Amino acid sequence: MADHLEASVTLPSDPASVSAARAYAVGTLAEWGLPSDSDTADTVRLIVSELATNAVQHTFGQSPTFTVALALERDEHLRIGVTDSHPRWPRRLPAAVQQDNGRGLVIIRWLTAECGGRLTVRPTREGGKTVVIDIPWTLGDRPVTTAAGQEP
């Protein structure tokens, strides 16, 4: 495999784009050798879903598009970045008992830490931001199993 692989897609900031972002990420990783039924693929699917949802919901229509970028370095590190053009950076909201949203970043941080990765936020030249997740790349990942212990 190459020392460095990159792929990205820019989508409209529309709720329908969240599923397209998930499918793009998992499809790209499958092309790079990660089975779509692996634990890591499920983690990436959830991370991209949460980041894309944030890019759509929390930019208040001020970012007409968002970009999902993937990079694989030397078969060791996977970088997931979601960029939008809204200047407000993500922040942790207090977890109220009746609150229906605001926990996405908490979920992302937990998943990232569980994988041994890290989350950073970087400004863009245009005044927006990119939320970047770096996690170890694990091709030897196990397929997700059902409750009966068999592969789906």
Coordinates of N, CA, C and O in Angstrom, one line a residue:
M1 N 0.8 -1.2 0.0 CA 0.0 0.0 0.0 C 0.9 1.2 0.0 O 2.0 1.2 0.5
A2 N 0.3 2.3 -0.5 CA 1.1 3.6 -0.6 C 1.4 4.1 0.8 O 0.7 3.8 1.7
D3 N 2.4 5.0 0.9 CA 2.7 5.6 2.1 C 1.6 6.6 2.6 O 1.5 6.9 3.8
H4 N 0.9 7.1 1.6 CA -0.1 8.2 2.0 C -1.3 8.1 1.0 O -1.1 8.1 -0.2
L5 N -2.4 8.0 1.5 CA -3.7 8.0 0.7 C -4.6 9.1 1.2 O -4.6 9.3 2.4
E6 N -5.2 9.8 0.3 CA -6.2 10.8 0.6 C -7.4 10.7 -0.2 O -7.3 10.3 -1.4
A7 N -8.5 11.1 0.4 CA -9.8 11.2 -0.3 C -10.6 12.3 0.4 O -10.5 12.4 1.6
S8 N -11.5 13.0 -0.4 CA -12.4 13.9 0.2 C -13.6 14.1 -0.7 O -13.6 13.8 -1.8
V9 N -14.6 14.6 0.0 CA -15.9 14.9 -0.7 C -16.5 16.1 0.0 O -16.4 16.3 1.2
T10 N -17.0 17.0 -0.9 CA -17.7 18.2 -0.4 C -19.2 18.0 -0.7 O -19.6 17.7 -1.8
L11 N -20.0 18.2 0.4 CA -21.4 18.0 0.3 C -22.2 19.2 0.8 O -21.7 20.0 1.5
P12 N -23.5 19.4 0.3 CA -24.3 20.5 0.8 C -24.6 20.3 2.2 O -24.8 19.2 2.7
S13 N -24.7 21.4 2.9 CA -25.1 21.4 4.4 C -26.6 21.1 4.5 O -27.4 22.1 4.7
D14 N -26.9 19.9 4.3 CA -28.3 19.5 4.3 C -28.4 18.2 5.1 O -27.5 17.4 5.0
P15 N -29.4 17.9 5.8 CA -29.5 16.7 6.6 C -29.3 15.4 5.8 O -28.7 14.5 6.3
A16 N -29.8 15.4 4.5 CA -29.6 14.3 3.7 C -28.1 14.0 3.4 O -27.8 12.8 3.1
S17 N -27.3 14.9 3.5 CA -25.8 14.7 3.3 C -25.1 13.9 4.3 O -24.0 13.4 4.1
V18 N -25.7 13.8 5.5 CA -25.1 13.1 6.6 C -24.9 11.6 6.2 O -23.9 11.0 6.4
S19 N -26.0 11.0 5.7 CA -25.8 9.6 5.3 C -24.9 9.4 4.1 O -24.2 8.5 4.0
A20 N -24.8 10.4 3.2 CA -23.9 10.4 2.1 C -22.5 10.5 2.6 O -21.6 9.8 2.1
A21 N -22.2 11.3 3.7 CA -20.9 11.4 4.3 C -20.5 10.1 4.9 O -19.3 9.6 4.7
R22 N -21.4 9.4 5.6 CA -21.1 8.1 6.2 C -20.7 7.1 5.2 O -19.7 6.4 5.3
A23 N -21.6 7.0 4.1 CA -21.3 6.0 3.1 C -20.0 6.3 2.4 O -19.3 5.4 2.0
Y24 N -19.7 7.6 2.1 CA -18.4 7.9 1.4 C -17.3 7.4 2.3 O -16.3 6.8 1.8
A25 N -17.3 7.7 3.6 CA -16.2 7.4 4.5 C -16.0 5.9 4.5 O -14.8 5.4 4.3
V26 N -17.0 5.2 4.8 CA -16.9 3.7 4.9 C -16.5 3.1 3.6 O -15.7 2.1 3.5
G27 N -17.1 3.6 2.5 CA -16.7 3.1 1.1 C -15.2 3.3 0.8 O -14.6 2.4 0.3
T28 N -14.8 4.5 1.1 CA -13.3 4.8 0.9 C -12.4 3.9 1.7 O -11.5 3.3 1.2
L29 N -12.8 3.7 3.0 CA -11.9 2.8 3.8 C -12.0 1.4 3.3 O -11.0 0.7 3.4
A30 N -13.1 0.9 2.8 CA -13.2 -0.4 2.2 C -12.3 -0.5 1.0 O -11.6 -1.5 0.9
E31 N -12.2 0.5 0.2 CA -11.2 0.5 -0.9 C -9.8 0.5 -0.4 O -8.9 -0.1 -1.1
W32 N -9.5 1.0 0.7 CA -8.2 1.0 1.3 C -7.9 -0.3 2.1 O -6.9 -0.4 2.7
G33 N -8.9 -1.2 2.2 CA -8.7 -2.5 2.8 C -9.3 -2.7 4.1 O -9.1 -3.8 4.7
L34 N -10.1 -1.8 4.6 CA -10.7 -2.0 5.9 C -12.1 -2.5 5.7 O -13.0 -1.9 5.1
P35 N -12.4 -3.7 6.2 CA -13.8 -4.3 6.0 C -14.9 -3.4 6.5 O -14.7 -2.9 7.7
S36 N -15.9 -3.2 5.8 CA -17.0 -2.3 6.3 C -17.8 -2.9 7.5 O -18.5 -2.2 8.1
D37 N -17.6 -4.2 7.8 CA -18.2 -4.8 8.9 C -17.3 -4.9 10.1 O -17.6 -5.6 11.1
S38 N -16.2 -4.1 10.2 CA -15.3 -4.2 11.3 C -15.6 -3.1 12.4 O -16.4 -2.2 12.1
D39 N -15.0 -3.4 13.5 CA -15.2 -2.4 14.6 C -14.8 -1.0 14.3 O -15.4 0.0 14.6
T40 N -13.6 -0.9 13.6 CA -13.1 0.4 13.2 C -14.0 1.1 12.2 O -14.2 2.3 12.4
A41 N -14.5 0.3 11.3 CA -15.4 1.0 10.3 C -16.7 1.5 11.0 O -17.2 2.6 10.7
D42 N -17.2 0.7 12.0 CA -18.3 1.2 12.7 C -18.0 2.5 13.5 O -18.8 3.4 13.6
T43 N -16.8 2.5 14.1 CA -16.4 3.7 14.8 C -16.3 4.9 13.9 O -16.8 6.0 14.2
V44 N -15.7 4.7 12.8 CA -15.5 5.8 11.8 C -16.9 6.2 11.3 O -17.2 7.4 11.2
R45 N -17.8 5.3 11.1 CA -19.1 5.6 10.6 C -19.8 6.5 11.6 O -20.4 7.5 11.3
L46 N -19.7 6.2 12.9 CA -20.4 7.0 13.9 C -19.7 8.4 14.1 O -20.4 9.4 14.2
I47 N -18.4 8.4 14.0 CA -17.6 9.7 14.1 C -18.0 10.6 13.0 O -18.3 11.8 13.2
V48 N -18.0 10.1 11.7 CA -18.3 10.9 10.6 C -19.8 11.4 10.7 O -20.1 12.5 10.4
S49 N -20.7 10.5 11.1 CA -22.1 10.9 11.3 C -22.3 12.0 12.2 O -23.0 13.0 11.9
E50 N -21.6 11.9 13.4 CA -21.7 13.0 14.4 C -21.1 14.3 13.9 O -21.7 15.4 14.1
L51 N -19.9 14.2 13.3 CA -19.3 15.4 12.8 C -20.1 16.1 11.7 O -20.2 17.3 11.6
A52 N -20.6 15.3 10.7 CA -21.4 15.8 9.6 C -22.7 16.4 10.2 O -23.1 17.5 9.7
T53 N -23.3 15.8 11.1 CA -24.5 16.3 11.7 C -24.2 17.7 12.4 O -25.0 18.6 12.2
N54 N -23.1 17.8 13.1 CA -22.7 19.1 13.7 C -22.5 20.1 12.6 O -22.9 21.3 12.8
A55 N -21.8 19.8 11.5 CA -21.6 20.7 10.4 C -22.9 21.2 9.8 O -22.9 22.3 9.3
V56 N -23.9 20.4 9.8 CA -25.2 20.8 9.2 C -26.0 21.6 10.2 O -26.5 22.6 9.9
Q57 N -26.1 21.1 11.4 CA -27.0 21.7 12.4 C -26.5 22.9 13.1 O -27.3 23.8 13.4
H58 N -25.2 22.9 13.4 CA -24.7 24.0 14.2 C -24.1 25.2 13.5 O -23.5 26.1 14.1
T59 N -24.2 25.1 12.1 CA -23.7 26.3 11.4 C -24.8 27.2 11.0 O -24.5 28.3 10.4
F60 N -26.0 26.9 11.4 CA -27.2 27.7 11.2 C -27.3 28.3 9.8 O -27.6 29.4 9.6
G61 N -27.0 27.4 8.8 CA -27.2 27.8 7.4 C -26.1 28.7 6.9 O -26.1 29.2 5.8
Q62 N -25.1 29.1 7.7 CA -24.0 30.0 7.3 C -22.9 29.3 6.6 O -21.9 29.9 6.2
S63 N -22.9 27.9 6.6 CA -21.9 27.2 5.8 C -22.7 26.4 4.8 O -23.3 25.4 5.1
P64 N -22.6 26.8 3.5 CA -23.4 26.1 2.5 C -23.0 24.7 2.2 O -23.8 23.9 1.7
T65 N -21.7 24.4 2.5 CA -21.2 23.0 2.3 C -20.3 22.6 3.5 O -20.0 23.5 4.3
F66 N -20.0 21.3 3.5 CA -19.0 20.8 4.4 C -18.2 19.8 3.7 O -18.7 19.2 2.7
T67 N -17.0 19.6 4.1 CA -16.1 18.6 3.5 C -15.7 17.5 4.4 O -15.3 17.8 5.6
V68 N -15.7 16.3 4.0 CA -15.2 15.2 4.7 C -13.9 14.7 4.0 O -13.9 14.5 2.9
A69 N -12.8 14.7 4.8 CA -11.5 14.4 4.2 C -11.0 13.2 5.0 O -11.1 13.2 6.3
L70 N -10.4 12.2 4.3 CA -9.7 11.1 5.0 C -8.3 11.0 4.5 O -8.0 11.3 3.3
A71 N -7.4 10.6 5.4 CA -6.0 10.5 5.0 C -5.5 9.3 5.8 O -5.7 9.1 7.0
L72 N -4.7 8.4 5.1 CA -4.1 7.3 5.7 C -2.6 7.4 5.6 O -2.1 7.5 4.4
E73 N -1.9 7.4 6.7 CA -0.4 7.6 6.7 C 0.3 6.3 7.0 O 0.1 5.7 8.1
R74 N 1.0 5.8 6.0 CA 1.9 4.6 6.2 C 1.2 3.4 6.9 O 1.8 2.7 7.7
D75 N -0.1 3.2 6.6 CA -0.8 2.1 7.2 C -0.8 2.1 8.7 O -0.9 1.1 9.3
E76 N -0.6 3.3 9.3 CA -0.5 3.4 10.7 C -1.6 4.3 11.3 O -2.1 4.0 12.4
H77 N -1.9 5.5 10.7 CA -2.8 6.5 11.3 C -3.8 6.9 10.3 O -3.5 7.2 9.1
L78 N -5.0 6.9 10.7 CA -6.1 7.4 9.9 C -6.5 8.8 10.5 O -6.7 8.9 11.7
R79 N -6.6 9.7 9.5 CA -7.1 11.1 9.9 C -8.4 11.3 9.2 O -8.6 11.1 8.0
I80 N -9.4 11.7 10.1 CA -10.7 12.1 9.6 C -10.9 13.6 9.9 O -10.7 14.0 11.0
G81 N -11.2 14.3 8.9 CA -11.5 15.8 9.1 C -12.8 16.2 8.5 O -13.1 15.8 7.4
V82 N -13.5 17.0 9.2 CA -14.8 17.6 8.7 C -14.6 19.1 8.8 O -14.4 19.6 9.9
T83 N -14.8 19.7 7.7 CA -14.5 21.2 7.6 C -15.8 21.9 7.2 O -16.5 21.4 6.3
D84 N -16.1 23.0 7.9 CA -17.2 23.8 7.5 C -16.7 25.3 7.6 O -15.7 25.5 8.1
S85 N -17.5 26.2 7.0 CA -17.0 27.6 6.9 C -17.6 28.5 8.0 O -17.3 29.7 8.0
H86 N -18.3 27.9 9.0 CA -18.8 28.7 10.1 C -17.7 29.0 11.1 O -17.0 28.1 11.5
P87 N -17.6 30.2 11.6 CA -16.5 30.5 12.5 C -16.6 30.0 13.9 O -15.7 29.8 14.7
R88 N -17.9 29.6 14.4 CA -18.0 29.1 15.7 C -17.5 27.7 15.9 O -17.8 26.8 15.2
W89 N -16.6 27.5 16.9 CA -16.0 26.3 17.1 C -16.9 25.4 18.0 O -17.7 25.9 18.8
P90 N -16.8 24.1 17.9 CA -17.6 23.2 18.7 C -17.3 23.4 20.2 O -16.2 23.7 20.5
R91 N -18.3 23.2 20.9 CA -18.1 23.3 22.4 C -19.0 22.2 23.1 O -20.0 21.8 22.5
R92 N -18.6 21.8 24.2 CA -19.3 20.9 25.0 C -20.5 21.6 25.7 O -20.3 22.6 26.3
L93 N -21.6 21.1 25.5 CA -22.8 21.6 26.2 C -23.1 20.9 27.5 O -22.8 19.7 27.6
P94 N -23.7 21.6 28.5 CA -24.0 20.8 29.7 C -25.0 19.7 29.3 O -25.9 20.0 28.6
A95 N -24.9 18.6 29.9 CA -25.7 17.5 29.6 C -26.9 17.5 30.5 O -26.9 17.0 31.6
A96 N -28.0 18.2 30.1 CA -29.2 18.3 30.8 C -29.9 16.9 30.7 O -29.9 16.3 29.6
V97 N -30.7 16.5 31.7 CA -31.3 15.3 31.7 C -32.3 15.2 30.5 O -32.4 14.1 29.8
Q98 N -33.1 16.2 30.2 CA -34.1 16.2 29.1 C -33.5 16.7 27.8 O -34.3 16.8 26.9
Q99 N -32.3 17.0 27.7 CA -31.7 17.5 26.5 C -31.6 16.4 25.4 O -31.2 15.3 25.6
D100 N -32.1 16.8 24.2 CA -32.2 15.9 23.1 C -30.9 15.9 22.2 O -30.7 15.0 21.4
N101 N -30.2 17.0 22.3 CA -28.9 17.1 21.5 C -27.8 17.7 22.3 O -28.0 18.0 23.5
G102 N -26.7 17.9 21.7 CA -25.5 18.5 22.3 C -24.5 17.5 22.9 O -23.6 17.8 23.5
R103 N -24.8 16.2 22.6 CA -23.9 15.1 23.2 C -22.9 14.6 22.1 O -22.1 13.7 22.4
G104 N -23.1 15.1 20.9 CA -22.3 14.5 19.8 C -20.8 14.6 20.0 O -20.0 13.7 19.8
L105 N -20.3 15.8 20.5 CA -18.9 16.0 20.7 C -18.4 15.1 21.8 O -17.3 14.6 21.8
V106 N -19.2 14.9 22.8 CA -18.9 14.0 23.9 C -18.7 12.6 23.4 O -17.8 11.9 23.7
I107 N -19.6 12.1 22.5 CA -19.5 10.8 21.9 C -18.3 10.7 21.1 O -17.5 9.7 21.2
I108 N -18.0 11.7 20.3 CA -16.8 11.7 19.4 C -15.5 11.6 20.3 O -14.6 10.8 20.0
R109 N -15.5 12.4 21.3 CA -14.3 12.4 22.2 C -14.1 11.0 22.8 O -13.0 10.5 22.9
W110 N -15.2 10.4 23.3 CA -15.1 9.1 23.9 C -14.6 8.0 22.9 O -13.8 7.3 23.3
L111 N -15.2 8.0 21.8 CA -14.8 7.0 20.7 C -13.4 7.2 20.3 O -12.7 6.2 20.2
T112 N -13.0 8.4 20.2 CA -11.6 8.7 19.8 C -10.6 8.3 20.9 O -9.6 7.6 20.6
A113 N -10.9 8.6 22.1 CA -10.0 8.1 23.2 C -10.0 6.6 23.3 O -9.0 6.0 23.6
E114 N -11.2 6.0 23.1 CA -11.2 4.5 23.2 C -10.4 3.9 22.2 O -9.8 2.8 22.4
C115 N -10.2 4.5 21.0 CA -9.4 4.0 19.9 C -7.9 4.3 20.1 O -7.1 3.9 19.3
G116 N -7.6 5.1 21.1 CA -6.2 5.6 21.3 C -5.9 6.7 20.4 O -4.7 7.0 20.1
G117 N -6.9 7.5 20.0 CA -6.7 8.6 19.1 C -6.8 10.0 19.8 O -6.8 10.1 21.1
R118 N -6.9 11.0 19.0 CA -7.0 12.4 19.6 C -7.9 13.2 18.7 O -8.0 13.0 17.5
L119 N -8.5 14.2 19.3 CA -9.4 15.2 18.6 C -8.7 16.5 18.7 O -8.3 16.9 19.7
T120 N -8.7 17.2 17.5 CA -8.2 18.6 17.5 C -9.2 19.4 16.6 O -9.8 18.9 15.8
V121 N -9.2 20.7 16.8 CA -9.9 21.6 16.0 C -8.9 22.6 15.4 O -8.1 23.2 16.2
R122 N -9.0 22.8 14.1 CA -8.0 23.8 13.5 C -8.8 24.8 12.7 O -9.8 24.5 12.0
P123 N -8.3 26.1 12.7 CA -9.0 27.1 11.9 C -8.6 26.9 10.5 O -7.6 26.4 10.1
T124 N -9.5 27.3 9.6 CA -9.2 27.4 8.2 C -8.9 28.8 7.8 O -9.2 29.8 8.5
R125 N -8.2 29.0 6.6 CA -7.9 30.3 6.1 C -9.1 31.2 5.9 O -9.0 32.4 6.0
E126 N -10.2 30.5 5.5 CA -11.4 31.2 5.2 C -12.2 31.6 6.4 O -13.3 32.2 6.3
G127 N -11.8 31.3 7.6 CA -12.5 31.6 8.8 C -13.4 30.6 9.4 O -14.0 30.8 10.4
G128 N -13.4 29.4 8.9 CA -14.1 28.3 9.4 C -13.2 27.4 10.3 O -12.3 27.9 10.9
K129 N -13.6 26.1 10.4 CA -12.8 25.2 11.2 C -12.9 23.8 10.6 O -13.8 23.5 9.9
T130 N -11.9 23.0 11.0 CA -11.8 21.6 10.7 C -11.7 20.9 12.0 O -10.8 21.1 12.8
V131 N -12.6 19.9 12.2 CA -12.5 19.0 13.4 C -11.8 17.8 12.9 O -12.2 17.2 11.9
V132 N -10.7 17.5 13.5 CA -9.8 16.4 13.0 C -9.7 15.3 14.1 O -9.5 15.6 15.3
I133 N -9.9 14.1 13.6 CA -9.8 12.9 14.5 C -8.7 12.1 13.9 O -8.6 11.8 12.8
D134 N -7.7 11.8 14.8 CA -6.6 10.9 14.4 C -6.7 9.6 15.2 O -6.8 9.7 16.5
I135 N -6.8 8.5 14.5 CA -6.9 7.2 15.2 C -5.9 6.2 14.6 O -5.6 6.4 13.4
P136 N -5.5 5.2 15.3 CA -4.7 4.2 14.7 C -5.4 3.4 13.7 O -6.6 3.2 13.8
W137 N -4.7 3.0 12.6 CA -5.3 2.2 11.5 C -5.1 0.7 11.9 O -4.0 0.3 12.1
T138 N -6.1 0.0 11.9 CA -6.0 -1.4 12.3 C -6.7 -2.3 11.2 O -7.9 -2.5 11.3
L139 N -5.9 -2.8 10.2 CA -6.5 -3.7 9.2 C -6.9 -5.0 9.8 O -7.7 -5.7 9.3
G140 N -6.2 -5.4 10.9 CA -6.5 -6.7 11.5 C -7.8 -6.7 12.3 O -8.0 -7.6 13.1
D141 N -8.6 -5.7 12.1 CA -9.8 -5.5 12.9 C -10.8 -6.6 12.7 O -10.9 -7.2 11.6
R142 N -11.5 -7.0 13.8 CA -12.4 -8.1 13.8 C -13.7 -7.6 13.2 O -14.2 -6.5 13.4
P143 N -14.4 -8.5 12.4 CA -15.8 -8.1 12.0 C -16.7 -8.0 13.2 O -16.5 -8.7 14.2
V144 N -17.7 -7.2 13.1 CA -18.7 -7.1 14.1 C -19.5 -8.3 14.2 O -19.8 -8.9 13.2
T145 N -19.7 -8.8 15.4 CA -20.4 -10.1 15.6 C -21.8 -9.8 16.2 O -22.1 -8.8 16.8
T146 N -22.7 -10.7 15.9 CA -24.1 -10.6 16.4 C -24.1 -11.1 17.8 O -23.1 -11.7 18.3
A147 N -25.2 -11.0 18.5 CA -25.4 -11.5 19.9 C -25.1 -13.0 20.0 O -24.6 -13.4 21.0
A148 N -25.3 -13.7 19.0 CA -25.1 -15.2 19.0 C -23.6 -15.5 18.8 O -23.2 -16.6 18.9
G149 N -22.8 -14.4 18.5 CA -21.4 -14.7 18.4 C -20.9 -15.1 17.0 O -19.8 -15.5 16.8
Q150 N -21.8 -14.9 16.0 CA -21.5 -15.3 14.6 C -21.4 -14.0 13.8 O -22.1 -13.0 14.1
E151 N -20.7 -14.1 12.8 CA -20.6 -12.9 11.9 C -21.9 -12.7 11.2 O -22.6 -13.6 10.9
P152 N -22.3 -11.4 11.0 CA -23.5 -11.1 10.3 C -23.6 -11.7 8.9 O -22.6 -11.9 8.3

